[in-house]
PDB file of C-alpha atoms in Angstrom:
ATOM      1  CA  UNK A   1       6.719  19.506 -16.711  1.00 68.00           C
ATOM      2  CA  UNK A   2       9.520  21.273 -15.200  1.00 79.00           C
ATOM      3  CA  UNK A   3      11.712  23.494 -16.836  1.00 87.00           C
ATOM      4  CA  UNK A   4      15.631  23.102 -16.459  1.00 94.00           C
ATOM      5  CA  UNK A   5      17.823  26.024 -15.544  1.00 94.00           C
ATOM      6  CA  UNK A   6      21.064  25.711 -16.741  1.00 94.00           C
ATOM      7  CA  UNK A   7      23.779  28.596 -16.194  1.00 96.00           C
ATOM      8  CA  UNK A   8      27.609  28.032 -16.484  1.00 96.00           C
ATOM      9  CA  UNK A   9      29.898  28.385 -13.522  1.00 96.00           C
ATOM     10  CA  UNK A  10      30.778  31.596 -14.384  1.00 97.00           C
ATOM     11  CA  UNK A  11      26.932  32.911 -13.593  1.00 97.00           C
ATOM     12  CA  UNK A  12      26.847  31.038 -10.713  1.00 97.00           C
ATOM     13  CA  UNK A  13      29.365  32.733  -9.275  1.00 97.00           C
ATOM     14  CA  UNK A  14      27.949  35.883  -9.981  1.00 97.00           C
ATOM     15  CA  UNK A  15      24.558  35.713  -8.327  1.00 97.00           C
ATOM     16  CA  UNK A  16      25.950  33.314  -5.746  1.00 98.00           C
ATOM     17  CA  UNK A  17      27.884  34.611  -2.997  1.00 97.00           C
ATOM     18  CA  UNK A  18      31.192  32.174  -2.425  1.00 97.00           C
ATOM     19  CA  UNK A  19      29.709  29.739   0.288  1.00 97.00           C
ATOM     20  CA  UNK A  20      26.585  29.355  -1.125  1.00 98.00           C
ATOM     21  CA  UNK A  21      28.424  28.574  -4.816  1.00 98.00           C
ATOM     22  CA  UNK A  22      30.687  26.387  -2.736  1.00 98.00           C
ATOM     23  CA  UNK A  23      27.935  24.467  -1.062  1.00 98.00           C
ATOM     24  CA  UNK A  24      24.904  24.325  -3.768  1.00 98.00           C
ATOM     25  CA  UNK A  25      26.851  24.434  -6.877  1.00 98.00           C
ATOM     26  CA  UNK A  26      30.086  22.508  -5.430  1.00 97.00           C
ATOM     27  CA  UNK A  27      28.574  19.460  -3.238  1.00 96.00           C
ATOM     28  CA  UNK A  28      29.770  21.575   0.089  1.00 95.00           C
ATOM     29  CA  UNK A  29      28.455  21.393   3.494  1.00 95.00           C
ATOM     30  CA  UNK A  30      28.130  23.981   5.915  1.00 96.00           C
ATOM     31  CA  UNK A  31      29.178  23.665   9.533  1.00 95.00           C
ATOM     32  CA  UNK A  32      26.768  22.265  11.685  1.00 95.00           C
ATOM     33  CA  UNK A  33      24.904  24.711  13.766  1.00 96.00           C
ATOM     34  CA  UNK A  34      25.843  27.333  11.455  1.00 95.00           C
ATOM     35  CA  UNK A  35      23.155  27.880   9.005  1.00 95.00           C
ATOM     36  CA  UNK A  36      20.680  30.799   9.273  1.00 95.00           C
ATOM     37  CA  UNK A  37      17.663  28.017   9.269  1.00 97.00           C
ATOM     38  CA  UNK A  38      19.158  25.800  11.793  1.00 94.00           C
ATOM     39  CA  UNK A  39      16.819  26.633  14.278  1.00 91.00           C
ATOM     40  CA  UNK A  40      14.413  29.103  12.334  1.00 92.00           C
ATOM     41  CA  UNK A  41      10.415  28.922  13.405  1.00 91.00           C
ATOM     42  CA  UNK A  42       9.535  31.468  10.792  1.00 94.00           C
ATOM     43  CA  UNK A  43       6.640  30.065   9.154  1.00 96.00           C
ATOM     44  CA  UNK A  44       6.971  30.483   4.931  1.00 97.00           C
ATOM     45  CA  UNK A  45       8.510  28.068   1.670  1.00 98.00           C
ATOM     46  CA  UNK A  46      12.009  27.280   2.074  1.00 98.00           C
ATOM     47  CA  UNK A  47      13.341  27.476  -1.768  1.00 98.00           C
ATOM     48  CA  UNK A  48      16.547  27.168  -3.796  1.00 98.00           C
ATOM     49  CA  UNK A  49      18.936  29.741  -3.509  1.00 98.00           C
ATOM     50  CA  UNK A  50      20.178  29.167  -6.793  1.00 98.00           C
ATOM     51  CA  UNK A  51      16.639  29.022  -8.940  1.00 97.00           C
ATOM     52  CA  UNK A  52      13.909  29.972  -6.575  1.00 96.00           C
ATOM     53  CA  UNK A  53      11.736  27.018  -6.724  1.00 97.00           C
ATOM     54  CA  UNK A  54       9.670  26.423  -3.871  1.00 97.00           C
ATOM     55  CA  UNK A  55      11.263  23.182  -1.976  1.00 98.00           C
ATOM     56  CA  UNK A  56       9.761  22.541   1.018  1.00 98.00           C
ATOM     57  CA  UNK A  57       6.983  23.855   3.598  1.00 97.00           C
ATOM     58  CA  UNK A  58       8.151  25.412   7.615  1.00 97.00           C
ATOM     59  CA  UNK A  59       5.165  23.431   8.433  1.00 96.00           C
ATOM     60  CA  UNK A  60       7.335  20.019   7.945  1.00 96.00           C
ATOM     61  CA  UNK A  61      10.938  21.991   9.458  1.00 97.00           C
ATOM     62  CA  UNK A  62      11.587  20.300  12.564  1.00 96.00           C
ATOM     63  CA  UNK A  63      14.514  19.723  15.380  1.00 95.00           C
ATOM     64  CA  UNK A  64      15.935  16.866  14.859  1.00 95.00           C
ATOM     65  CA  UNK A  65      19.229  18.197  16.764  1.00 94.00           C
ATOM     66  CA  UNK A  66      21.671  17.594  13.502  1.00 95.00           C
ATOM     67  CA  UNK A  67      23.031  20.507  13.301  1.00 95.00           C
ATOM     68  CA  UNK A  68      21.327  21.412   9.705  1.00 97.00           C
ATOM     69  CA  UNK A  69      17.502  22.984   8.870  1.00 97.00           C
ATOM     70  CA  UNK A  70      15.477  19.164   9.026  1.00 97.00           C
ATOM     71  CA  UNK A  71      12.292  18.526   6.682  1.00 98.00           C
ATOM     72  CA  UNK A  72      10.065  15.604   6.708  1.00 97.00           C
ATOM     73  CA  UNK A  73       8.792  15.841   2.969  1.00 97.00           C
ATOM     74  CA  UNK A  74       8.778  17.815   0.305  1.00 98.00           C
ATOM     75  CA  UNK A  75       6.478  20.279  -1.155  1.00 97.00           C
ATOM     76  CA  UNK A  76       6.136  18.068  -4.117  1.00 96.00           C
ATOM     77  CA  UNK A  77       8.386  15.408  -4.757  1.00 94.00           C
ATOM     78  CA  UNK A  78       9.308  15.767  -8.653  1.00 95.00           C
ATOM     79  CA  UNK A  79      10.956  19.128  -6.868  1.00 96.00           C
ATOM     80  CA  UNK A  80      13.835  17.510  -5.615  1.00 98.00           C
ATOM     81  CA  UNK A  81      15.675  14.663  -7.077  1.00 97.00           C
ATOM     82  CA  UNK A  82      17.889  11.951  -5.176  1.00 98.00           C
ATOM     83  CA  UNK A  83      21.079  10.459  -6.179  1.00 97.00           C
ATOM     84  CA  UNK A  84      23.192   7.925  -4.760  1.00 96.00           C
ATOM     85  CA  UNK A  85      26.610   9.375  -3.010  1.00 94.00           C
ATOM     86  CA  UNK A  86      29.512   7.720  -2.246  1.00 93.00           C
ATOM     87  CA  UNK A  87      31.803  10.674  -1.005  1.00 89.00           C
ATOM     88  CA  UNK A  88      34.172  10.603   2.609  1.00 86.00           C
ATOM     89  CA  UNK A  89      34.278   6.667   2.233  1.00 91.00           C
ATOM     90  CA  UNK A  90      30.566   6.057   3.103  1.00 92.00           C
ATOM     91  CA  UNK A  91      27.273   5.740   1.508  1.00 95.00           C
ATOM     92  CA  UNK A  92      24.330   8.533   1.393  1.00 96.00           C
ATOM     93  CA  UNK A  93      21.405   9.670  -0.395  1.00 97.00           C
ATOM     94  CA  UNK A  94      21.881  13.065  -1.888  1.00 98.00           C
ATOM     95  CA  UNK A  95      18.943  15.639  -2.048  1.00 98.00           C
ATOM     96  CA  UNK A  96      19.299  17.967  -5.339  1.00 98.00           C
ATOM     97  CA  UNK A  97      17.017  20.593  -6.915  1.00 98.00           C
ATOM     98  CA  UNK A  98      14.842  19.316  -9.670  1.00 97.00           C
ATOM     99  CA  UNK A  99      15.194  22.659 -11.578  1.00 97.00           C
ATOM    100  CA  UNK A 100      18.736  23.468 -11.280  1.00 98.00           C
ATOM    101  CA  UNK A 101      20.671  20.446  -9.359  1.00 97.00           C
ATOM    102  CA  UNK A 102      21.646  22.543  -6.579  1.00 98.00           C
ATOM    103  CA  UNK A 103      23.172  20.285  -4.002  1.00 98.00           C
ATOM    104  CA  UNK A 104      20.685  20.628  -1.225  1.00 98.00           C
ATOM    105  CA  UNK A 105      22.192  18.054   1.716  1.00 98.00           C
ATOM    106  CA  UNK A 106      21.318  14.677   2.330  1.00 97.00           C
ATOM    107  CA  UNK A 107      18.234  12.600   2.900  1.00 98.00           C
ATOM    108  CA  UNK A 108      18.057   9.882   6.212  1.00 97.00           C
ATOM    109  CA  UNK A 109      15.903   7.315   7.204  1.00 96.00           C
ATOM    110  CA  UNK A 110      15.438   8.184  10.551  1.00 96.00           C
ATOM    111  CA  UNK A 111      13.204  11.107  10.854  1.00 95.00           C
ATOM    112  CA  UNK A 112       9.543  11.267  12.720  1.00 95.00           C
ATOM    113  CA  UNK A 113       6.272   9.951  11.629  1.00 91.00           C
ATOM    114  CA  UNK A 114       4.587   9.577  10.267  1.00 87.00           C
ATOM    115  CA  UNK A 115       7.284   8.352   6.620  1.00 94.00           C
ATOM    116  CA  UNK A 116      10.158   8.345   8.844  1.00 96.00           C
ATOM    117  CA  UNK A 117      12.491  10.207   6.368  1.00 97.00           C
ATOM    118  CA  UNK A 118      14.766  13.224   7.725  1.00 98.00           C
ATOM    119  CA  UNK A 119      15.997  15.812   4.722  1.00 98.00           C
ATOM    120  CA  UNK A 120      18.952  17.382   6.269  1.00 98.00           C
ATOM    121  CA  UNK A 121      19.880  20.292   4.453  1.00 98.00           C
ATOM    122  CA  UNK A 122      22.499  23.164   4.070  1.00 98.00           C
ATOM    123  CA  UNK A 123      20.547  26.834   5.269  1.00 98.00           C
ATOM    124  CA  UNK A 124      23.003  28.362   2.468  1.00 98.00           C
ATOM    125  CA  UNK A 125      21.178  26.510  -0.106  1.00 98.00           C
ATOM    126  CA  UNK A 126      17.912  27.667   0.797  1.00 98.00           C
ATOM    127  CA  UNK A 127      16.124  31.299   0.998  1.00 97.00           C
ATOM    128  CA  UNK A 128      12.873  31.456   3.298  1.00 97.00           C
ATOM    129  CA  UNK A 129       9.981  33.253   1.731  1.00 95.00           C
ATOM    130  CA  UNK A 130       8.519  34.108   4.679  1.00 91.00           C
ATOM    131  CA  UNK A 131       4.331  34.178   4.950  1.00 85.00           C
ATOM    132  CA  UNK A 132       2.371  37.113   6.012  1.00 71.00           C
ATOM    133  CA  UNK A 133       2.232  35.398   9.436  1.00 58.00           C
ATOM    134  CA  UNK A 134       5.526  35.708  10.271  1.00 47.00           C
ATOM    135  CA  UNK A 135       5.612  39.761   9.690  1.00 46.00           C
TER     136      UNK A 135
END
């Protein structure tokens, strides 16, 4: 069962530095070909900035050219949660944290095999934990 964390905007703020409040905490987005994971190899657990929980493996990253760090699945999937999202006039699916609803990016339909799906999201919103490997 997972366990909800729930701080006001005022504590985000302070453990948050100002983009990554305005991107995980305010539905942001990050220039493309910004991020700090954009084209990262490092292998490791991408996780929330906000909470910490472990989203998704390096060993699913991959290029798919957006602009934004690309994952093919999750590390489990009651660790992220999906909600429709109308915003800018068009229609997307919206890729949250499970544990804190951290705005995380956007899932597509058009990523690689082998389920076709493409989670584009926002470096800022995620920290690597880097493996032993990649020291």
């Amino acid at each position: 069962m997972i366990q909800k964390v729930i701080k006001s905007d005022e504590e985000w703020q302070k453990i948050l530095t100002p983009e990554q409040y305005r991107v995980a905490r305010g539905k942001g987005t990050e220039r493309p070909f910004s991020g700090e994971y954009c084209e990262a190899h490092d292998p490791g657990i991408y996780a929330c900035v906000c909470c910490g929980t472990e989203l998704f493996e390096s060993t699913t990253k991959f290029e798919s050219g957006t602009g934004w760090p690309s994952f093919t699945e999750p590390i489990e999937e009651d660790r992220i949660r999906l909600e429709k999202d109308y915003s800018y006039g068009m229609f997307r699916v919206e890729v949250l944290c499970n544990v804190c609803d951290a705005h995380l990016g956007h899932v597509f339909n058009d990523g690689p095999p082998p389920n076709g799906m493409r989670y584009c999201l926002n470096s800022v919103s995620l920290v690597l934990k880097r493996t032993a490997d990649s020291e």
